[in-house]
Amino acid sequence: MRTVRAKLRVWNGIALGAVLLLSVGVVSGVLDRPKTDAETVVATFVDALNSGDVDTAASVTSYPAAAKATMSQMFDALDPEHVEYDVNQVIDLGDGSGMFNAAASWDLGDGRHWDYNVNGWVRQLSIGWRVSWNPQTLAPGLGNGRILRLDRTDAAAPRVFDLVGTPLMTEQRINAVNLDPATITDPVRTTDMLAKAIEPVAPLITAESMRQDLAKANGQQVTAVSLRDADFEILEPDLRAVPGVVIVQRPKLITVDRRISTPLTDSLKNVWQANRDETAGWAVNAVDPDGTVTQLTGYQGPPGPDIRASLDSRLQLAAEDAVVSVGTPAAIVALQPSSGAVIAAAQNNQASDLGPIAFNGLFPSGSAIDLVRTAASAQNSDLEHTARQLGLGLDVDIPGLDQRTAAFPGGGPKLMRAATDGRADDEVRVSPLGMALVASSIARGTPTIPVISSGRPPVANQGAAPLPPAVTEQLRTIMRDTVQRGDASQLKGYGDLIGATGASGQDRWFYGTKGDLAFAVYVQDADGGDQAVKMTDRMFTALAKPPA
């Protein structure tokens, strides 16, 4: 019986193998069979395009290699979310040829659509029916070496004006003077020549500093200096004579007055870019081998509105004059209490090396928050809650501005200690913007929410009730006494100016108000206990001078 069963298994295996071979032969014959008519090859062609199967679509054309290259470039360039070729009709001309028409629809995302019609030919070759390859069967504008490109288009750039309507920032051409290690044969000679050429406009950029930058660049180009057109036109002959120098020209949003230097410009660039993004258009372009561009489809929105920034250029220059009077990191932030407008933000070079500390540098508050503690005691409240009543630590989204006003590591009731307990003060860290908000909130009687441009209001994700009027008036009285008879008496000649001093270690603070102006001054590692007060005096002295 075992022998019989073994024979049966052998015969069954032979039978199964025969069936499998027959099946494979049938399938292979179906797959390898030439296309039998024009409609079948057209259907295969468009179905493959609709599924993004470039290999299959190209394989049913008369020139697969060229077709695949063109299709791949088009799909890669346009990166569609969906493609639909819909065949309208196929006409068999009866002599081994035919023609077809199809409607194409490309969904490029973000509301961008490209619709068009194409015509094509099919022919019966020795290998079967094939689509006669012509790039324009894929899309209009193709052929003769052209490629497609999906480009962003921009309308005229908006201008940025300051608080009083004076032009503040415009898009101008900037000339980047780069050093290319690949073309430098003598780094010492090149950097010495370039340092001498740019000395009239950039005396702090030395040959040694450029060589250090090159050593860190790992063979990449480094930018030695960026020049406005007016400076570049004067220096251009000398610059182009330096071996290894490459000039890269590009548009950039910069201040009209080169004296204005503020971390607020970076925030305004964010606002400006958001304006451009909202009005940006798009285009599908056919690009010739020589670079000639022909737009095939697209849309360009209207220019966005000009931007009215919160910055007061005159006060900004006065604040800049003040911060450069010391050799340690220093910053000034000024607000308009009535509107919350950030009207000045200045840092010296030492502060800028640390980043935009005017807006997000958090430093130990020390006695600078004595007024907050006084208000907390008057309300029998905790320090963190009271700080928010004065604008510190509120959760606010300000379009374009990355900012932090305070940090409360201890949190809540833990911070409700006597004002003489310096340890509690050190637990709270504040930024210059944060202390300017305290001054502004005291001036207006309600928490201040800062803004940096009109038309883009901030969003307060967390509110705070104002201080009781009696408590606010108590704080104003303390600030008035500080200026008239206290540590800031140097400032008593400035009319209605009131303020408060603060210290943490060697750091010094002064914050106050004068009319519809609130401000905070911060000096790190100050040389003298009254350094912040002196800086305030210098700012108001500069502000009193006639405009240059």
Coordinates of C-alpha atoms in Angstrom, one line a residue:
M1 CA 0.0 0.0 0.0
R2 CA 2.9 2.4 0.8
T3 CA 4.2 1.8 -2.7
V4 CA 0.8 2.6 -4.3
R5 CA 0.4 5.7 -2.3
A6 CA 3.9 6.8 -3.3
K7 CA 3.1 6.4 -7.0
L8 CA -0.1 8.4 -6.5
R9 CA 1.8 11.2 -4.9
V10 CA 4.2 11.2 -7.9
W11 CA 1.4 11.2 -10.4
N12 CA -0.4 14.0 -8.5
G13 CA 2.8 16.1 -8.4
I14 CA 3.2 15.6 -12.2
A15 CA -0.4 16.6 -12.8
L16 CA -0.1 19.7 -10.6
G17 CA 3.1 20.8 -12.2
A18 CA 1.5 20.5 -15.6
V19 CA -1.4 22.6 -14.5
L20 CA 1.0 25.2 -13.1
L21 CA 3.0 25.2 -16.3
L22 CA -0.1 25.6 -18.3
S23 CA -1.4 28.4 -16.1
V24 CA 1.9 30.2 -16.3
G25 CA 2.0 29.9 -20.1
V26 CA -1.6 31.3 -20.4
V27 CA -0.8 34.3 -18.1
S28 CA 2.5 34.9 -19.8
G29 CA 0.8 34.8 -23.2
V30 CA -1.8 37.3 -22.0
L31 CA 0.8 39.7 -20.5
D32 CA 3.2 39.4 -23.5
R33 CA 0.5 39.6 -26.1
P34 CA 0.8 42.8 -28.2
K35 CA -1.9 45.4 -27.7
T36 CA -4.7 44.5 -30.0
D37 CA -6.1 47.9 -30.8
A38 CA -5.7 51.6 -30.4
E39 CA -8.2 51.9 -27.5
T40 CA -6.4 49.3 -25.5
V41 CA -3.0 51.0 -25.7
V42 CA -4.5 54.5 -25.0
A43 CA -6.3 53.1 -22.0
T44 CA -3.1 51.5 -20.7
F45 CA -1.2 54.8 -21.3
V46 CA -3.6 57.1 -19.4
D47 CA -4.3 54.6 -16.6
A48 CA -0.5 54.5 -15.9
L49 CA -0.2 58.3 -15.9
N50 CA -3.2 58.6 -13.5
S51 CA -1.5 56.2 -11.1
G52 CA 1.9 57.9 -11.5
D53 CA 3.4 54.7 -13.0
V54 CA 5.9 56.4 -15.3
D55 CA 7.6 53.1 -16.2
T56 CA 4.4 51.5 -17.6
A57 CA 3.2 54.7 -19.4
A58 CA 6.6 55.0 -21.1
S59 CA 6.7 51.4 -22.0
V60 CA 3.6 51.7 -24.3
T61 CA 5.2 54.6 -26.3
S62 CA 7.2 54.4 -29.4
Y63 CA 10.3 55.9 -27.6
P64 CA 10.2 54.6 -24.0
A65 CA 13.6 56.1 -22.9
A66 CA 12.7 59.6 -23.9
A67 CA 9.1 59.3 -22.7
K68 CA 10.3 58.1 -19.3
A69 CA 12.7 61.0 -18.9
T70 CA 10.1 63.6 -19.8
M71 CA 7.4 62.1 -17.6
S72 CA 9.7 61.7 -14.6
Q73 CA 10.8 65.3 -14.8
M74 CA 7.2 66.5 -15.0
F75 CA 6.0 64.5 -12.1
D76 CA 9.0 65.4 -10.0
A77 CA 8.7 69.1 -10.8
L78 CA 5.0 69.4 -10.2
D79 CA 4.7 66.9 -7.4
P80 CA 0.9 66.5 -7.8
E81 CA -1.5 65.4 -5.2
H82 CA -3.7 63.9 -7.9
V83 CA -3.6 63.5 -11.7
E84 CA -6.5 62.6 -14.0
Y85 CA -6.2 62.0 -17.8
D86 CA -9.8 61.4 -19.1
V87 CA -10.0 60.1 -22.7
N88 CA -12.6 61.8 -24.7
Q89 CA -12.4 59.7 -27.9
V90 CA -10.2 57.3 -29.8
I91 CA -10.4 57.2 -33.5
D92 CA -9.1 54.1 -35.4
L93 CA -8.0 55.4 -38.8
G94 CA -8.0 51.9 -40.2
D95 CA -4.4 51.9 -41.7
G96 CA -2.6 50.7 -38.5
S97 CA -2.9 54.2 -37.0
G98 CA -5.3 56.1 -34.8
M99 CA -5.6 59.3 -32.9
F100 CA -7.1 60.3 -29.5
N101 CA -8.0 63.3 -27.4
A102 CA -7.9 63.5 -23.6
A103 CA -8.6 66.1 -20.9
A104 CA -5.9 66.4 -18.3
S105 CA -6.4 67.7 -14.8
W106 CA -3.5 68.2 -12.3
D107 CA -4.2 68.9 -8.7
L108 CA -1.0 70.6 -7.4
G109 CA -2.3 71.2 -3.8
D110 CA -3.2 74.4 -2.0
G111 CA -6.0 75.2 -4.5
R112 CA -3.7 75.0 -7.5
H113 CA -5.2 73.3 -10.6
W114 CA -4.0 72.9 -14.1
D115 CA -6.5 71.7 -16.7
Y116 CA -5.8 71.3 -20.4
N117 CA -6.5 69.0 -23.5
V118 CA -4.0 67.0 -25.4
N119 CA -4.1 65.2 -28.7
G120 CA -2.1 62.1 -29.5
W121 CA -1.4 59.5 -32.2
V122 CA -1.2 55.7 -31.9
R123 CA 0.4 53.3 -34.5
Q124 CA 0.6 49.6 -35.0
L125 CA 4.3 48.7 -35.0
S126 CA 5.9 45.3 -35.3
I127 CA 5.8 44.9 -31.5
G128 CA 2.1 45.9 -31.3
W129 CA 0.2 49.1 -30.9
R130 CA 2.1 52.0 -29.3
V131 CA 1.5 55.7 -28.5
S132 CA 3.6 57.7 -30.9
W133 CA 5.8 59.6 -28.5
N134 CA 5.5 63.4 -28.6
P135 CA 6.2 65.4 -25.5
Q136 CA 3.1 67.5 -26.2
T137 CA 1.0 64.4 -25.8
L138 CA 1.8 64.7 -22.1
A139 CA 1.4 68.5 -21.7
P140 CA 1.4 71.7 -23.9
G141 CA 4.7 73.6 -23.9
L142 CA 6.9 70.5 -23.8
G143 CA 9.3 69.5 -26.6
N144 CA 12.6 70.9 -28.0
G145 CA 14.4 70.2 -24.7
R146 CA 12.0 72.2 -22.5
I147 CA 11.3 71.2 -19.0
L148 CA 8.5 72.1 -16.6
R149 CA 8.8 74.0 -13.4
L150 CA 6.4 74.9 -10.6
D151 CA 7.3 78.4 -9.4
R152 CA 6.0 80.7 -6.7
T153 CA 5.2 84.2 -8.0
D154 CA 5.1 87.3 -5.9
A155 CA 3.4 90.6 -6.4
A156 CA 5.1 93.9 -5.7
A157 CA 6.6 93.8 -2.2
P158 CA 4.9 95.8 0.5
R159 CA 6.7 98.7 2.2
V160 CA 7.1 99.0 5.9
F161 CA 6.4 102.4 7.6
D162 CA 7.1 103.4 11.1
L163 CA 4.6 104.7 13.7
V164 CA 4.5 108.2 12.2
G165 CA 4.4 107.1 8.6
T166 CA 8.1 107.5 7.7
P167 CA 9.5 104.7 5.4
L168 CA 11.2 102.2 7.7
M169 CA 12.1 99.2 5.6
T170 CA 12.1 98.4 1.9
E171 CA 13.2 95.5 -0.2
Q172 CA 16.5 96.4 -1.8
R173 CA 19.3 94.6 -3.6
I174 CA 22.0 93.4 -1.3
N175 CA 25.5 92.4 -2.6
A176 CA 27.0 89.5 -0.7
V177 CA 30.8 89.5 -1.0
N178 CA 31.6 85.8 -0.7
L179 CA 34.9 84.0 -0.4
D180 CA 35.1 80.8 -2.5
P181 CA 37.8 78.4 -1.2
A182 CA 37.7 76.4 -4.5
T183 CA 39.2 79.4 -6.3
I184 CA 41.5 80.8 -3.6
T185 CA 45.2 79.8 -4.1
D186 CA 46.6 82.1 -1.5
P187 CA 44.2 82.6 1.5
V188 CA 46.5 85.2 3.2
R189 CA 46.8 87.4 0.1
T190 CA 43.1 87.1 -0.7
T191 CA 41.9 88.0 2.8
D192 CA 44.5 90.8 3.2
M193 CA 43.3 92.4 -0.1
L194 CA 39.6 92.0 0.8
A195 CA 40.1 93.4 4.3
K196 CA 41.7 96.5 2.8
A197 CA 39.0 96.9 0.1
I198 CA 36.1 96.8 2.6
E199 CA 37.8 98.8 5.4
P200 CA 35.9 102.0 4.6
V201 CA 32.5 100.4 5.3
A202 CA 33.4 97.4 7.5
P203 CA 36.6 98.1 9.5
L204 CA 35.8 95.5 12.1
I205 CA 36.0 92.7 9.5
T206 CA 39.7 91.8 9.4
A207 CA 41.8 89.5 7.3
E208 CA 42.4 87.2 10.4
S209 CA 38.6 86.9 11.1
M210 CA 38.0 86.0 7.5
R211 CA 40.7 83.3 7.6
Q212 CA 39.1 81.9 10.7
D213 CA 35.7 81.8 9.0
L214 CA 37.2 80.0 6.0
A215 CA 38.8 77.4 8.3
K216 CA 35.5 76.6 9.8
A217 CA 33.6 76.5 6.5
N218 CA 34.7 73.0 5.4
G219 CA 35.3 74.1 1.9
Q220 CA 32.0 76.1 1.6
Q221 CA 31.7 79.7 0.5
V222 CA 31.6 82.2 3.4
T223 CA 30.1 85.7 3.3
A224 CA 32.7 88.3 4.3
V225 CA 30.3 91.3 4.1
S226 CA 26.9 92.3 2.7
L227 CA 26.7 95.7 1.0
R228 CA 24.0 98.0 -0.1
D229 CA 24.1 99.1 -3.7
A230 CA 25.5 102.6 -2.8
D231 CA 28.5 101.1 -1.1
F232 CA 29.0 98.3 -3.6
E233 CA 29.1 100.7 -6.5
I234 CA 32.1 102.5 -5.0
L235 CA 33.9 99.4 -3.9
E236 CA 33.1 97.1 -6.8
P237 CA 36.3 97.5 -8.9
D238 CA 38.5 96.7 -5.9
L239 CA 36.3 93.8 -4.8
R240 CA 36.3 92.1 -8.2
A241 CA 40.1 92.4 -8.3
V242 CA 40.4 90.1 -5.3
P243 CA 41.1 86.5 -6.3
G244 CA 38.5 84.1 -4.9
V245 CA 35.8 86.7 -4.4
V246 CA 32.3 85.9 -5.6
I247 CA 29.5 88.5 -5.7
V248 CA 26.0 87.2 -5.0
Q249 CA 23.2 89.7 -5.5
R250 CA 19.8 89.1 -4.0
P251 CA 16.8 91.1 -2.8
K252 CA 16.4 91.6 1.0
L253 CA 14.2 93.6 3.3
I254 CA 16.4 96.1 5.1
T255 CA 16.0 99.4 7.0
V256 CA 15.9 102.6 5.0
D257 CA 18.0 104.3 7.6
R258 CA 21.1 102.2 8.2
R259 CA 21.5 103.7 11.7
I260 CA 18.4 101.8 12.9
S261 CA 19.5 98.5 14.4
T262 CA 16.9 96.7 16.5
P263 CA 15.8 93.1 17.1
L264 CA 12.4 94.3 16.1
T265 CA 13.4 94.3 12.4
D266 CA 13.6 90.5 12.5
S267 CA 10.1 90.4 13.8
L268 CA 8.9 92.9 11.2
K269 CA 10.5 90.7 8.5
N270 CA 8.3 87.9 9.8
V271 CA 5.2 90.1 9.4
W272 CA 6.4 91.2 6.0
Q273 CA 6.9 87.6 4.9
A274 CA 3.5 86.6 6.1
N275 CA 2.1 89.5 4.0
R276 CA 3.9 88.1 1.0
D277 CA 2.8 84.6 1.6
E278 CA -0.8 85.5 1.8
T279 CA -0.7 87.2 -1.6
A280 CA 1.7 84.8 -3.3
G281 CA 0.7 83.3 -6.6
W282 CA 2.0 80.3 -8.6
A283 CA 2.9 79.4 -12.2
V284 CA 3.7 76.3 -14.2
N285 CA 6.5 77.4 -16.5
A286 CA 8.1 75.8 -19.5
V287 CA 11.8 76.5 -19.4
D288 CA 13.9 76.3 -22.6
P289 CA 17.5 75.0 -22.6
D290 CA 18.7 78.7 -22.8
G291 CA 16.7 79.6 -19.7
T292 CA 13.8 81.3 -21.5
V293 CA 10.7 80.9 -19.4
T294 CA 7.1 80.6 -20.8
Q295 CA 4.2 80.6 -18.3
L296 CA 1.7 77.8 -19.1
T297 CA -0.7 78.4 -16.3
G298 CA -0.9 80.0 -12.9
Y299 CA -2.4 82.8 -10.8
Q300 CA -1.0 86.0 -9.3
G301 CA -2.8 87.7 -6.4
P302 CA -2.8 91.4 -5.9
P303 CA -0.1 93.1 -3.8
G304 CA -0.6 93.0 -0.1
P305 CA -1.1 96.2 1.9
D306 CA 1.8 98.2 3.1
I307 CA 2.7 97.6 6.8
R308 CA 2.5 100.1 9.5
A309 CA 5.1 99.1 12.2
S310 CA 4.8 100.1 15.8
L311 CA 8.4 101.5 15.9
D312 CA 9.1 105.2 16.5
S313 CA 12.3 105.8 14.6
R314 CA 13.3 108.9 16.6
L315 CA 12.9 107.1 19.9
Q316 CA 14.6 104.1 18.5
L317 CA 17.7 106.1 17.7
A318 CA 17.7 107.7 21.1
A319 CA 17.5 104.2 22.7
E320 CA 20.4 103.0 20.5
D321 CA 22.5 106.0 21.6
A322 CA 21.9 105.0 25.2
V323 CA 22.7 101.3 25.1
V324 CA 26.0 101.8 23.4
S325 CA 27.2 103.9 26.3
V326 CA 28.2 100.8 28.3
G327 CA 30.5 97.9 27.6
T328 CA 28.4 95.1 28.9
P329 CA 25.1 93.6 27.6
A330 CA 22.4 96.2 27.7
A331 CA 18.8 96.6 26.3
I332 CA 16.0 99.0 26.3
V333 CA 12.3 98.3 25.4
A334 CA 9.7 101.1 25.1
L335 CA 6.0 100.8 24.7
Q336 CA 3.0 103.1 24.2
P337 CA 0.6 102.2 27.0
S338 CA -2.5 103.5 25.2
S339 CA -2.1 101.1 22.3
G340 CA 0.5 98.5 23.5
A341 CA 2.7 99.4 20.5
V342 CA 6.4 98.4 20.9
I343 CA 7.9 101.8 19.9
A344 CA 11.6 101.0 20.5
A345 CA 13.8 98.0 21.2
A346 CA 17.6 98.6 21.3
Q347 CA 20.5 96.3 22.2
N348 CA 24.3 97.0 22.1
N349 CA 26.6 94.5 20.4
Q350 CA 27.4 92.7 23.6
A351 CA 23.7 92.0 24.1
S352 CA 23.1 91.0 20.5
D353 CA 25.9 88.4 20.8
L354 CA 23.5 86.7 23.3
G355 CA 20.5 86.9 20.9
P356 CA 17.3 89.1 20.9
I357 CA 17.4 89.5 24.7
A358 CA 15.2 92.5 24.6
F359 CA 12.3 90.2 23.9
N360 CA 13.1 86.8 25.2
G361 CA 16.2 87.1 27.4
L362 CA 15.1 86.0 30.9
F363 CA 17.3 87.4 33.8
P364 CA 17.0 87.2 37.6
S365 CA 14.6 89.9 38.7
G366 CA 16.0 90.6 42.1
S367 CA 14.5 93.7 43.6
A368 CA 13.1 94.8 40.2
I369 CA 9.8 93.1 41.1
D370 CA 9.4 94.8 44.4
L371 CA 6.5 96.7 43.0
V372 CA 4.8 93.4 42.0
R373 CA 5.4 92.1 45.5
T374 CA 3.9 95.2 47.0
A375 CA 0.8 94.8 44.8
A376 CA 0.6 91.1 45.8
S377 CA 0.7 92.0 49.5
A378 CA -1.9 94.7 49.1
Q379 CA -4.3 92.2 47.6
N380 CA -3.3 89.3 49.8
S381 CA -2.5 87.4 46.6
D382 CA 0.4 85.3 45.3
L383 CA 3.2 86.8 43.2
E384 CA 2.5 85.0 40.0
H385 CA -1.1 86.0 39.9
T386 CA -0.3 89.6 40.6
A387 CA 2.5 89.6 38.0
R388 CA 0.0 88.6 35.3
Q389 CA -2.2 91.5 36.4
L390 CA 0.7 93.6 35.4
G391 CA 1.4 91.9 32.0
L392 CA 4.1 89.5 33.2
G393 CA 3.9 85.9 32.1
L394 CA 0.6 86.2 30.1
D395 CA 0.1 83.7 27.3
V396 CA -0.1 85.9 24.3
D397 CA 0.6 85.2 20.6
I398 CA 2.0 88.2 18.9
P399 CA 2.2 87.8 15.1
G400 CA 5.9 87.9 14.0
L401 CA 7.3 88.3 17.5
D402 CA 9.0 85.5 19.5
Q403 CA 8.8 86.7 23.1
R404 CA 9.0 85.7 26.7
T405 CA 8.2 88.0 29.5
A406 CA 8.7 86.0 32.7
A407 CA 9.3 82.6 34.2
F408 CA 8.1 81.4 37.6
P409 CA 9.9 78.2 38.5
G410 CA 8.5 78.0 42.0
G411 CA 4.9 78.9 41.0
G412 CA 1.9 80.2 43.0
P413 CA 1.7 80.6 46.7
K414 CA 5.3 79.4 47.2
L415 CA 6.4 82.9 46.0
M416 CA 4.2 84.8 48.6
R417 CA 7.0 85.9 50.8
A418 CA 8.1 89.2 52.4
A419 CA 9.6 91.7 50.0
T420 CA 12.8 91.6 52.0
D421 CA 13.3 88.0 51.2
G422 CA 15.8 88.2 48.3
R423 CA 15.7 84.5 47.6
A424 CA 12.1 84.8 46.4
D425 CA 13.0 87.5 43.9
D426 CA 15.7 85.3 42.4
E427 CA 13.2 82.6 41.7
V428 CA 11.5 84.9 39.1
R429 CA 13.2 85.7 35.8
V430 CA 12.1 88.5 33.6
S431 CA 12.9 90.0 30.2
P432 CA 13.3 93.7 29.3
L433 CA 10.0 93.4 27.5
G434 CA 8.4 92.0 30.6
M435 CA 9.5 94.9 32.8
A436 CA 8.4 97.4 30.1
L437 CA 4.9 95.7 30.3
V438 CA 4.9 96.2 34.1
A439 CA 5.5 99.9 33.6
S440 CA 2.9 100.2 30.9
S441 CA 0.3 98.3 32.9
I442 CA 0.8 100.6 35.8
A443 CA 0.4 103.6 33.5
R444 CA -2.8 102.4 31.9
G445 CA -4.3 100.6 34.9
T446 CA -4.9 97.4 33.0
P447 CA -2.5 94.6 31.7
T448 CA -0.8 95.7 28.4
I449 CA -0.8 93.4 25.4
P450 CA 2.1 94.4 23.1
V451 CA 1.8 94.8 19.3
I452 CA 4.4 95.4 16.6
S453 CA 2.3 96.3 13.6
S454 CA -1.2 97.4 12.8
G455 CA -3.6 95.0 11.1
R456 CA -2.2 92.0 12.9
P457 CA -3.5 92.1 16.5
P458 CA -2.1 89.8 19.2
V459 CA -4.2 86.9 20.5
A460 CA -4.4 86.7 24.3
N461 CA -4.8 83.0 25.3
Q462 CA -5.0 84.0 28.9
G463 CA -6.5 87.0 30.5
A464 CA -5.9 88.8 33.8
A465 CA -8.1 91.2 35.8
P466 CA -6.5 94.6 36.4
L467 CA -5.2 95.7 39.8
P468 CA -7.7 97.6 42.0
P469 CA -7.3 101.3 41.2
A470 CA -6.1 102.0 44.7
V471 CA -3.3 99.5 44.4
T472 CA -2.3 100.9 41.0
E473 CA -2.2 104.4 42.5
Q474 CA -0.1 103.1 45.3
L475 CA 2.5 101.8 42.9
R476 CA 2.5 105.1 41.0
T477 CA 3.2 107.0 44.2
I478 CA 6.2 104.8 45.0
M479 CA 7.5 105.3 41.5
R480 CA 7.1 109.1 41.7
D481 CA 8.9 109.2 45.0
T482 CA 11.8 107.1 43.6
V483 CA 12.4 109.7 40.9
Q484 CA 11.7 112.8 43.1
R485 CA 13.5 111.8 46.3
G486 CA 15.0 108.3 45.8
D487 CA 17.5 106.3 43.8
A488 CA 16.5 107.9 40.5
S489 CA 16.5 111.5 41.5
Q490 CA 18.9 112.2 38.6
L491 CA 15.8 112.0 36.4
K492 CA 13.5 114.3 38.3
G493 CA 14.1 117.1 35.8
Y494 CA 12.1 115.1 33.1
G495 CA 8.6 116.4 34.2
D496 CA 6.1 113.6 34.8
L497 CA 8.6 110.8 34.6
I498 CA 8.2 108.2 37.3
G499 CA 10.0 104.9 37.7
A500 CA 11.5 102.2 39.9
T501 CA 15.0 100.8 40.2
G502 CA 16.0 97.1 40.7
A503 CA 19.1 95.0 41.1
S504 CA 20.1 91.3 41.1
G505 CA 23.8 90.8 41.8
Q506 CA 25.6 93.3 39.5
D507 CA 22.7 93.5 37.1
R508 CA 20.7 96.8 37.1
W509 CA 17.2 97.7 36.1
F510 CA 15.2 100.9 35.7
Y511 CA 11.6 100.9 34.4
G512 CA 9.1 103.8 34.3
T513 CA 6.7 106.0 32.4
K514 CA 6.5 109.4 31.0
G515 CA 3.2 110.5 29.4
D516 CA 2.2 107.9 26.9
L517 CA 5.6 106.2 27.1
A518 CA 6.6 103.2 29.2
F519 CA 10.0 101.6 29.1
A520 CA 12.5 99.3 30.8
V521 CA 16.3 99.5 30.9
Y522 CA 18.5 96.5 31.6
V523 CA 22.3 96.5 32.1
Q524 CA 24.1 93.2 32.8
D525 CA 27.1 93.2 35.1
A526 CA 26.8 97.0 35.4
D527 CA 29.8 99.2 36.3
G528 CA 28.0 101.2 39.1
G529 CA 24.7 100.8 40.9
D530 CA 23.1 103.7 39.0
Q531 CA 24.1 102.5 35.5
A532 CA 20.5 101.9 34.4
V533 CA 19.4 105.3 35.6
K534 CA 22.3 106.9 33.7
M535 CA 21.3 105.1 30.6
T536 CA 17.7 106.3 31.0
D537 CA 19.0 109.9 31.3
R538 CA 21.1 109.5 28.2
M539 CA 18.1 108.2 26.2
F540 CA 15.9 111.2 27.1
T541 CA 18.8 113.6 26.5
A542 CA 19.2 112.2 23.0
L543 CA 15.5 112.3 22.4
A544 CA 15.4 116.0 23.3
K545 CA 17.9 116.8 20.5
P546 CA 16.5 118.1 17.2
P547 CA 16.3 115.3 14.5
A548 CA 19.4 114.9 12.4

